[in-house]
Coordinates of C-alpha atoms and ligand atoms in Angstrom, one line a residue:
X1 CA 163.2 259.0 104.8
X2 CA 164.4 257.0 101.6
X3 CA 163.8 258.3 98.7
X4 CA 162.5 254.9 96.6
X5 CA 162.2 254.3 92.7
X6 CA 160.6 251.4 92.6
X7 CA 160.4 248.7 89.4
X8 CA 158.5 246.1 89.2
X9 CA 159.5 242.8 87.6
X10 CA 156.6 240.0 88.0
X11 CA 158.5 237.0 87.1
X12 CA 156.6 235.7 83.9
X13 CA 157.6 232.4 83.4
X14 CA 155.8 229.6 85.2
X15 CA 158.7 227.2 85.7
X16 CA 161.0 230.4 87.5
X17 CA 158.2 230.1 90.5
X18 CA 158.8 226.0 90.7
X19 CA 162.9 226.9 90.6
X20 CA 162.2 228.9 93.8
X21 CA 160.3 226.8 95.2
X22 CA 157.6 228.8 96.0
X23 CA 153.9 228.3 95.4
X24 CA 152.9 231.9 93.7
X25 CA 154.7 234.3 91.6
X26 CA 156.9 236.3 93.5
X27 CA 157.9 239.9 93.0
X28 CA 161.4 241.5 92.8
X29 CA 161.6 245.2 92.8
X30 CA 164.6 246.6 91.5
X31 CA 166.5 244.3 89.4
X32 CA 166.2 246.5 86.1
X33 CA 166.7 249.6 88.3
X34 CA 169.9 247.9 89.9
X35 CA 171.4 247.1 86.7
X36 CA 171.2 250.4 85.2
X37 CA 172.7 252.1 88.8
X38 CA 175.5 249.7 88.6
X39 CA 177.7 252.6 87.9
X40 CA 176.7 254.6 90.5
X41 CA 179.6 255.0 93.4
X42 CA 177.2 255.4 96.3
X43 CA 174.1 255.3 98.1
X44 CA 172.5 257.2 100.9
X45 CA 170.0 256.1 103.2
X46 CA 168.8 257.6 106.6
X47 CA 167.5 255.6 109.6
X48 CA 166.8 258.4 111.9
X49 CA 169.7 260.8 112.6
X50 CA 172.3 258.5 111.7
X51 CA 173.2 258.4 107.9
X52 CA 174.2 255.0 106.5
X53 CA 176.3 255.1 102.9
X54 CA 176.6 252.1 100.6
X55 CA 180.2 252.7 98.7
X56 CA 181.1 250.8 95.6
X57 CA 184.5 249.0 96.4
X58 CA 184.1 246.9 93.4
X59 CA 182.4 244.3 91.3
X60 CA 183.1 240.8 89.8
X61 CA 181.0 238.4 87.8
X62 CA 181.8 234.9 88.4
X63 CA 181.7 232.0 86.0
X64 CA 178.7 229.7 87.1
X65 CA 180.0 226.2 87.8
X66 CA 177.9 223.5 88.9
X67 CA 178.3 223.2 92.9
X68 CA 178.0 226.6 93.6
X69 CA 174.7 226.4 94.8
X70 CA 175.3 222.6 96.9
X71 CA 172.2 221.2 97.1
X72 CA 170.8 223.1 93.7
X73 CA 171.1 222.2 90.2
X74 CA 173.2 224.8 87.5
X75 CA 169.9 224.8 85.4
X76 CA 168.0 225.9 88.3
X77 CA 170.5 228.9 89.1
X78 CA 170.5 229.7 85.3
X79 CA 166.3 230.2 85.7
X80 CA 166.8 232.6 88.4
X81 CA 169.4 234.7 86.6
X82 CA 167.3 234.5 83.6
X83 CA 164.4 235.3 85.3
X84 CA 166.0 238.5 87.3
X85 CA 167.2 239.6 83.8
X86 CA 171.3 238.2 83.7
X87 CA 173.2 236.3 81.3
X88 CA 172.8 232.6 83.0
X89 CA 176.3 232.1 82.6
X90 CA 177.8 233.9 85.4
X91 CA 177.2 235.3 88.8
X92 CA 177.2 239.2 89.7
X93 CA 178.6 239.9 92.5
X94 CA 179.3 243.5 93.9
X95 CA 182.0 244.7 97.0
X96 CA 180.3 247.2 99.2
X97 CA 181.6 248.7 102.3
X98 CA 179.0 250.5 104.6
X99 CA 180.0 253.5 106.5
X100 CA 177.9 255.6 108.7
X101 CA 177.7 259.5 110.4
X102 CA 177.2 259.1 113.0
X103 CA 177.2 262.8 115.3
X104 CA 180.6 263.2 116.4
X105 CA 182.9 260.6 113.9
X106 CA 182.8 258.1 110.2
X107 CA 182.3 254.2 111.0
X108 CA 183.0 252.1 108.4
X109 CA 181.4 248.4 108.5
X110 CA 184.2 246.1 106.7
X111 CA 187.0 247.4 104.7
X112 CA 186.3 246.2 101.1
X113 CA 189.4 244.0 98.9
X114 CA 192.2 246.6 99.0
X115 CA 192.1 246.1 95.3
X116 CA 193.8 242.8 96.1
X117 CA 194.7 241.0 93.4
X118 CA 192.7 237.8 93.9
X119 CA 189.4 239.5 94.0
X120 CA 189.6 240.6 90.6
X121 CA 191.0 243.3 88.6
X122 CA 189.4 246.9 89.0
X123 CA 188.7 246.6 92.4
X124 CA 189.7 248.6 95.4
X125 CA 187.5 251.8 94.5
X126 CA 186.4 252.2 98.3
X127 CA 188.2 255.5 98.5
X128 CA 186.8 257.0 95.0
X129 CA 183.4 256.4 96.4
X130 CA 184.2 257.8 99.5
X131 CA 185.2 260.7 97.6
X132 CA 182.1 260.9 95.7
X133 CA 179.9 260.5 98.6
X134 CA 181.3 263.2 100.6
X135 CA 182.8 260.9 103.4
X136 CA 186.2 261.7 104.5
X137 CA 188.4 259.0 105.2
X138 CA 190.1 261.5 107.8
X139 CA 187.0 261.4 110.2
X140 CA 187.2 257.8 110.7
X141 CA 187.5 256.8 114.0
X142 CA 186.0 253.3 113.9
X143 CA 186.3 250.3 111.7
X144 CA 183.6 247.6 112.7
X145 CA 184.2 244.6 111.0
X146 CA 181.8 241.4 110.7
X147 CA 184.2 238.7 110.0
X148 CA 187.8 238.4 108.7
X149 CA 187.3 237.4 104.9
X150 CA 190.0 239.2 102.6
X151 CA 187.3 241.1 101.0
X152 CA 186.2 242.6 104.2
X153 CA 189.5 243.1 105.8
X154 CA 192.2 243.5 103.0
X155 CA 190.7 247.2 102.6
X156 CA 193.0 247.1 106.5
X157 CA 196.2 246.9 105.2
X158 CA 198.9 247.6 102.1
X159 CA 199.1 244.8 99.5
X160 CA 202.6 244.8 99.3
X161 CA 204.1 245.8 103.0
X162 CA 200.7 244.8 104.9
X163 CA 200.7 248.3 106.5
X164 CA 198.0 249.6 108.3
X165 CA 195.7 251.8 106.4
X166 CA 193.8 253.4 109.0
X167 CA 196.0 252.9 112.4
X168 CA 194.1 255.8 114.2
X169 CA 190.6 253.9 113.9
X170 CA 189.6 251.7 116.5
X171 CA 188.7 247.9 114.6
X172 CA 186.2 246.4 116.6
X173 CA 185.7 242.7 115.6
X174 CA 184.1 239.4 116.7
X175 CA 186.9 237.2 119.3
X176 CA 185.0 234.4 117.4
X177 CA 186.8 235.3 114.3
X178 CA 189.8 236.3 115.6
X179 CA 190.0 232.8 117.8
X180 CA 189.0 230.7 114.8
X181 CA 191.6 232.3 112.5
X182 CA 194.7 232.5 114.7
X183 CA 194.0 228.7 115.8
X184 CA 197.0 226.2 115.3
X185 CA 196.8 224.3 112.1
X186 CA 194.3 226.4 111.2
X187 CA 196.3 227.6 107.6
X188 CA 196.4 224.3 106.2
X189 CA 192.4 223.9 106.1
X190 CA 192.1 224.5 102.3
X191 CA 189.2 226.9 101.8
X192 CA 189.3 227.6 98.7
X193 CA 191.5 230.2 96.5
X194 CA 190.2 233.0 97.6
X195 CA 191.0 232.3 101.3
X196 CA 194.9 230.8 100.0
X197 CA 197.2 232.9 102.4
X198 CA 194.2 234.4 104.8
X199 CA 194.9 232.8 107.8
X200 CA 198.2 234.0 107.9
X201 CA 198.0 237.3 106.7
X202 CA 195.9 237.6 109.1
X203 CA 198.5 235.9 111.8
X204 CA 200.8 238.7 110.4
X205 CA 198.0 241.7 110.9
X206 CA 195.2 242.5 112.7
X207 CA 196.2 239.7 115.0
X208 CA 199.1 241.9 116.5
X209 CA 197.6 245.3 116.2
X210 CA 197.3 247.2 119.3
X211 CA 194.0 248.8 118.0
X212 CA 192.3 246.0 117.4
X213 CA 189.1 245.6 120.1
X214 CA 187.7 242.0 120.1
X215 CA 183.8 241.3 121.6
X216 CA 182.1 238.0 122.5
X217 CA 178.1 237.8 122.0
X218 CA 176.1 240.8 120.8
X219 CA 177.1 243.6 122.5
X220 CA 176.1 247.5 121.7
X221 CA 179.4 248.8 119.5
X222 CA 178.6 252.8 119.3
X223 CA 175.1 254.8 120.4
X224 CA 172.8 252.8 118.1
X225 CA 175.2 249.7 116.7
X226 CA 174.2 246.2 118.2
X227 CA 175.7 243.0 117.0
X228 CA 173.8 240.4 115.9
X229 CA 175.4 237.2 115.3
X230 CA 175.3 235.3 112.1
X231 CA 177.2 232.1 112.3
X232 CA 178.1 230.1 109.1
X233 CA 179.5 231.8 105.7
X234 CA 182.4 232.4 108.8
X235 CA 182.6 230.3 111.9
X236 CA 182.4 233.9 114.2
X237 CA 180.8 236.2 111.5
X238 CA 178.5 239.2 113.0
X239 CA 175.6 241.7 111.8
X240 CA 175.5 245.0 112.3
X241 CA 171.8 246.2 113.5
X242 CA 171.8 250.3 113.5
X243 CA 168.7 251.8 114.9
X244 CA 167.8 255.3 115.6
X245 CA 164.3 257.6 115.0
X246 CA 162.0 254.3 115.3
X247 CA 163.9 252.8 112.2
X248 CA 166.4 250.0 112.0
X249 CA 168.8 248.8 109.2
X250 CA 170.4 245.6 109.2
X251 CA 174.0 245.4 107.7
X252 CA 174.1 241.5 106.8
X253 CA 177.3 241.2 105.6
X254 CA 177.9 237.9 104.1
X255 CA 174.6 236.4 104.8
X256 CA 173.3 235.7 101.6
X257 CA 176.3 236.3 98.6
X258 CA 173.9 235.2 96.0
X259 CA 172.0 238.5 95.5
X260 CA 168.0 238.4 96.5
X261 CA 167.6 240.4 93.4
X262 CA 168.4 237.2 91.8
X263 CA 167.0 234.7 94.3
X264 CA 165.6 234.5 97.8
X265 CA 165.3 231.1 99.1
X266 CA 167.4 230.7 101.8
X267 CA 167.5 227.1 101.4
X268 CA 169.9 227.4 98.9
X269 CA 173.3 226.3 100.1
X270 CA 176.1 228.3 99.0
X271 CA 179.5 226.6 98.8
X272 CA 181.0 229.8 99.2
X273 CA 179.9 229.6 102.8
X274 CA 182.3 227.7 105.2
X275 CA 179.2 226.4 107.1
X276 CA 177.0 225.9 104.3
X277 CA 174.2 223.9 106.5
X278 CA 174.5 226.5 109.6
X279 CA 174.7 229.4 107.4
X280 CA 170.9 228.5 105.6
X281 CA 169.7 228.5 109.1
X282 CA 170.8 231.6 110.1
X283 CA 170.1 233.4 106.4
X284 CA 166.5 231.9 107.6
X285 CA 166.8 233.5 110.6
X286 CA 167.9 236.8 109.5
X287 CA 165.1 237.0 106.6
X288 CA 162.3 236.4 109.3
X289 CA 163.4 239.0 111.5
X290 CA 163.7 241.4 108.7
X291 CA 160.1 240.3 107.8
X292 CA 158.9 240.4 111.5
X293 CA 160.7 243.5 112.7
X294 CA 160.2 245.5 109.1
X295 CA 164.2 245.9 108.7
X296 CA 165.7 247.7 106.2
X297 CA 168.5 244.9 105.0
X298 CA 171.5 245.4 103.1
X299 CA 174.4 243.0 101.9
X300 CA 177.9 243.4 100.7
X301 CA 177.8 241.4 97.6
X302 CA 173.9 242.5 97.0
X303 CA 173.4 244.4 93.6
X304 CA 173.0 248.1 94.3
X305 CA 171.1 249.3 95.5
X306 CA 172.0 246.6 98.4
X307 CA 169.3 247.8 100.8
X308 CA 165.7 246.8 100.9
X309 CA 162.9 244.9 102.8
X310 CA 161.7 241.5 102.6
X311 CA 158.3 240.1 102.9
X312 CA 156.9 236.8 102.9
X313 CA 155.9 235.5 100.1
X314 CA 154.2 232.2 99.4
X315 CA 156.6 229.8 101.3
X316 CA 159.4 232.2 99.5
X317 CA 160.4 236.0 100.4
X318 CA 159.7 238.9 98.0
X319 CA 162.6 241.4 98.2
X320 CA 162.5 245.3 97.5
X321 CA 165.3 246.9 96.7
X322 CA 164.9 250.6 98.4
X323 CA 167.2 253.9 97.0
Ligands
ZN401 ZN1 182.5 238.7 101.4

């Protein structure tokens, strides 16, 4: 079972529910709770007999620009962060890599930023956390990786010589990705700084590894891991849907990178997102059937704790941050 302190935050001001777009106040458990537990390393949850860790790889806050919400004004974004209890003049963002314990081995779901340079400074902590959650780094046999961002892959390899950290895990990731990435021409599509150098690096990597597994479509990874695909912040980008004991947790990688304990429309189009258009329908898609199936969700660049449900609310969501 979780173990859940809750805090509520009714949002008081009138004109936050008209920046959501959303007809009735909406309630968002756990964003005084998050901040205070932003120094916490870890979390632990348990969906049946499989334990599912959140580990702290690192944190940034972003500048707010206008056009980083597309189709969203900056005084809009600067209500929500108001509202949820942030300085309006920058984004939080967090780098969290799941792992799980599963009987007989350690999965890890993406590999966090390798403390690469470009992601900030200070990052790179995925091993401290480890350390402080009591997961060894030796018992990991499997990497599963939802799409080939350098904050999700980097974690792979050495910053300077691009050697392989783990190279007796298995990294299971989506041929989508893998197709989209390696594709000719595909380095000069200017993506923004962040992605400067990806494709090759890449090219120069996990492309060539001989313990690399691609999958097509949504196939079941380990007893108890499904993929479910989630198209748009990357062209091949997957979810991770681990069920066990009656109880399912998503693991939504990149589906919304704007925290829900900041905001939950998913009509808000995120230019971080290569897809911007397909990526809203799918975050749609994804927050239904967390709704509809009662999932526990998390996200890598969600506030901790980055699990929690989501309910309808209004013609909005309501998220609960859980642990
Ligand atoms: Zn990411």
């Amino acid at each position: 079972m979780f173990e859940i302190s809750r805090r509520d935050l009714i949002l008081g001001a009138t004109g936050a529910y008209a920046a959501f777009g959303i007809d009735r106040p909406i309630t968002f458990v756990g964003a005084a709770g998050a901040q205070q537990s932003d120094t916490q390393p870890f979390r632990k949850y348990k969906v049946g007999d499989i334990e599912v860790f959140s580990l702290i790889d690192g944190m940034r806050d972003v500048p707010l620009r206008e056009g980083m919400v597309r189709n969203v004004g900056i005084e809009q974004v600067k209500v929500a962060l108001r509202a949820a209890g942030f300085p309006d003049n920058q984004t939080p963002i967090r780098f969290i890599v799941m792992a799980l314990k599963l009987r007989d081995q350690v999965v890890l779901i993406d590999s966090g930023t390798g403390g690469h340079p470009i992601y900030g400074q200070g990052n790179g902590r995925l091993f401290e956390s480890m350390a402080a959650a009591g997961v060894d780094p030796k018992a990991i046999k499997t990497i599963l990786i939802s799409h080939l961002h350098g904050d999700h892959i980097y974690g792979l390899m050495n910053n300077e010589t691009n050697a392989q950290v783990f190279p007796d895990a298995e990294i299971v990731l989506p041929a989508a990705e893998l197709r989209w990435w390696t594709r000719p021409g595909v380095e000069s599509i200017d993506l923004g700084p962040t992605r400067k150098g990806l494709a090759q690096r890449i090219q120069a990597t996990v492309a060539t590894w001989k313990n690399v597994r691609p999958f097509e479509g949504e196939p079941e990874l380990l007893p108890g891991v499904n993929v479910v695909q989630a198209p748009g912040h990357s062209p091949g980008m997957v979810t991770h849907l681990i069920a066990s004991g009656g109880r399912q947790f998503l693991i939504s990688a990149d589906v919304v990178n704007l925290s829900p304990h900041i905001q939950t429309n998913p009509e808000w189009q995120l230019a971080i997102d290569q897809d911007p258009q397909m990526a809203a329908e799918t975050r749609k898609k994804i927050f239904d059937r967390a709704v509809a199936d009662k999932l526990t969700i998390s996200g890598t660049h969600w506030l901790m704790p980055n699990a929690g449900t989501f309910a309808k609310d209004g013609s909005g969501y309501a998220f609960a941050a859980e642990g």
